[in-house]
Amino acid sequence: MRQGRIAIRIFVSCCVVLLCLAGRAVSSAPQLSVADWLHTEAELSMTKLQRAISPVGSAPGVVIASPQRQAPDYYKHWVRDAALTMDTLFDSALYSNSTQYQDKVDSLMNQYALFSRQNQLVSTSAGLGEPVFEVNGDVFRGPWGRPQNDGPAIRAIALGKWALSLLARGGRVYVQTYLYAAEIPAKRVVKADMEYVAHHWQDSSFDLWEEVRGEHFFTLMMQRKALLIGAVLAEKMSDVGAATYYREQAQNIFVRLNSFWDGNRNHLVATINWREGVNYKGSGLDVAVLLGLLYGEVDGAFSLKDPRSLKTFDKLKSVFSKIYPINQKNPTLAPALGRYPEDRYSGSDFNGGNPWVLSTLAAAEYCYKLAGSLSQSKQPTLRAHARVAMSMGDSFVERVKFHVNDDGSLSEQIDRQTGFMTSARDLTWNYAAILRTWWAREKVRLH
Ligand code: NOJ
Ligand code: NOJ
């Protein structure tokens, strides 16, 4: 508890320094407020996100990572990106009160569920951990980091949440036929993913950046969340033994996750038990941890207020502020964050890593969620900290707003020298990240 307070205090004092700097430059430019810009950008993101689903000429249910077809070619269905996108689309229906929109989301989720089941049935070397499919449903067979075991977990989260929502709306027959039935071998998409996750979380796999085989904080957080959702679904589908088994495995994963705290370095590391792949990630600092905390949030375990999370966040913020010229050129804004400090991938080559939009938005989402939770406190000091966290979140959003294309579109990366958008254009994941960030900000009630 005391440690938590100290960590929050450190977080706040770092924010205050940055915000004092930020005040000067930002106020001079006539521009939309953060809230207005984020709202406008969220509307654009809804359109862009839907455009990425089942694009003309592709199999229904495909979600392209980006419309860009070369350097880099992202015109493919990445299991991870697709699942994060569809999970966000599902959430968007919860926030909408238009039944027409909710019907549309159900129909897109249905296409995605059917396509995902086809993906599972294609015979591949990586089993359900196969990371990428072509837009006609063939498996992508180029050399790649396989398996990536976060994929089936996130797919199970998106479709598992949808299954629960269908059950609550009287859709048991559909769920039983297409999503989840208590049978082994599993023949429905969610059950198959849950079984895969429950039996394979101990296997090493490639990380979300597709570069390192080992055990990963992000992957385990997503696997744990999937199994906890799976347990609830299993109970409702009279799959009692499975519910118990999924809960047990989720608990085992929780224990494993504690090994990612590195007491010497004082932060959570992204990977343990490195086996192969990129070997120049000396710091262990990685936005993958932040994404694991945010996207893997389910029952308060590894909360954003946990001192381990706060320390990791602070370190990420400070390490990235030092390495990218655009951050030094404009220190008035919160720093743009990359994937990890040692990154070399620039989209088409390995000339040096850049800041990423989705990483910078994750920092904003983290601050807003922290603000939301601190603002509930009975203690005036913590409520004051909530205001600081909120402003910090705004400063990260200002950073993205500063580099966005004139038409509001967002590419994967921000050139570290020029500040212009670079690498894959219209990265679908970015639009999901905008929506998550906007929702997180909308929920904050400062007192
Ligand atoms: C493409 C991947 O998407 C990217 O994350 C990675 O850095 C490069 N391949 C190299 O493996
Ligand atoms: C490279 C990123 O590292 C990976 O996380 C992502 O899945 C692919 N690009 C596609 O967007």
Short mmCIF file of N, CA, C and O and ligand atoms in Angstrom, two decimals, residues 74 78 144 209-211 339 345 350, ligand 1:
data_model
loop_
_atom_site.label_atom_id
_atom_site.label_comp_id
_atom_site.label_asym_id
_atom_site.label_seq_id
_atom_site.Cartn_x
_atom_site.Cartn_y
_atom_site.Cartn_z
N TYR A 74 1.03 -5.06 -45.73
CA TYR A 74 0.18 -5.36 -44.56
C TYR A 74 -1.25 -5.68 -45.01
O TYR A 74 -2.17 -5.68 -44.19
N TRP A 78 -3.89 -10.41 -40.00
CA TRP A 78 -3.06 -10.82 -38.86
C TRP A 78 -4.04 -11.23 -37.77
O TRP A 78 -4.94 -10.44 -37.42
N TRP A 144 8.46 -16.71 -41.17
CA TRP A 144 7.89 -15.78 -40.18
C TRP A 144 8.12 -16.30 -38.78
O TRP A 144 8.50 -17.48 -38.62
N TRP A 209 5.49 -8.62 -31.33
CA TRP A 209 6.26 -7.92 -32.37
C TRP A 209 6.86 -8.91 -33.36
O TRP A 209 7.64 -8.54 -34.22
N GLU A 210 6.59 -10.18 -33.18
CA GLU A 210 6.95 -11.24 -34.13
C GLU A 210 8.45 -11.45 -34.26
O GLU A 210 8.95 -11.82 -35.31
N GLU A 211 9.18 -11.17 -33.20
CA GLU A 211 10.64 -11.17 -33.31
C GLU A 211 11.37 -12.10 -32.36
O GLU A 211 12.52 -12.44 -32.61
N ARG A 339 8.19 0.87 -29.86
CA ARG A 339 7.84 -0.46 -29.32
C ARG A 339 8.75 -0.77 -28.13
O ARG A 339 8.30 -1.10 -27.05
N TYR A 345 13.35 -1.71 -36.51
CA TYR A 345 12.40 -1.88 -37.63
C TYR A 345 11.72 -0.56 -37.98
O TYR A 345 11.06 0.04 -37.14
N PHE A 350 15.60 -2.06 -41.65
CA PHE A 350 16.00 -2.10 -40.25
C PHE A 350 17.02 -1.01 -39.94
O PHE A 350 18.02 -1.22 -39.27
C1 NOJ B 1 7.77 -7.84 -39.66
C2 NOJ B 1 7.17 -7.72 -38.32
O1 NOJ B 1 5.86 -7.39 -38.45
C3 NOJ B 1 7.94 -6.76 -37.47
O2 NOJ B 1 7.36 -6.66 -36.21
C4 NOJ B 1 9.30 -7.27 -37.33
O3 NOJ B 1 10.09 -6.31 -36.67
C5 NOJ B 1 9.89 -7.62 -38.67
N1 NOJ B 1 9.02 -8.39 -39.50
C6 NOJ B 1 11.15 -8.40 -38.46
O4 NOJ B 1 10.87 -9.64 -37.91
#
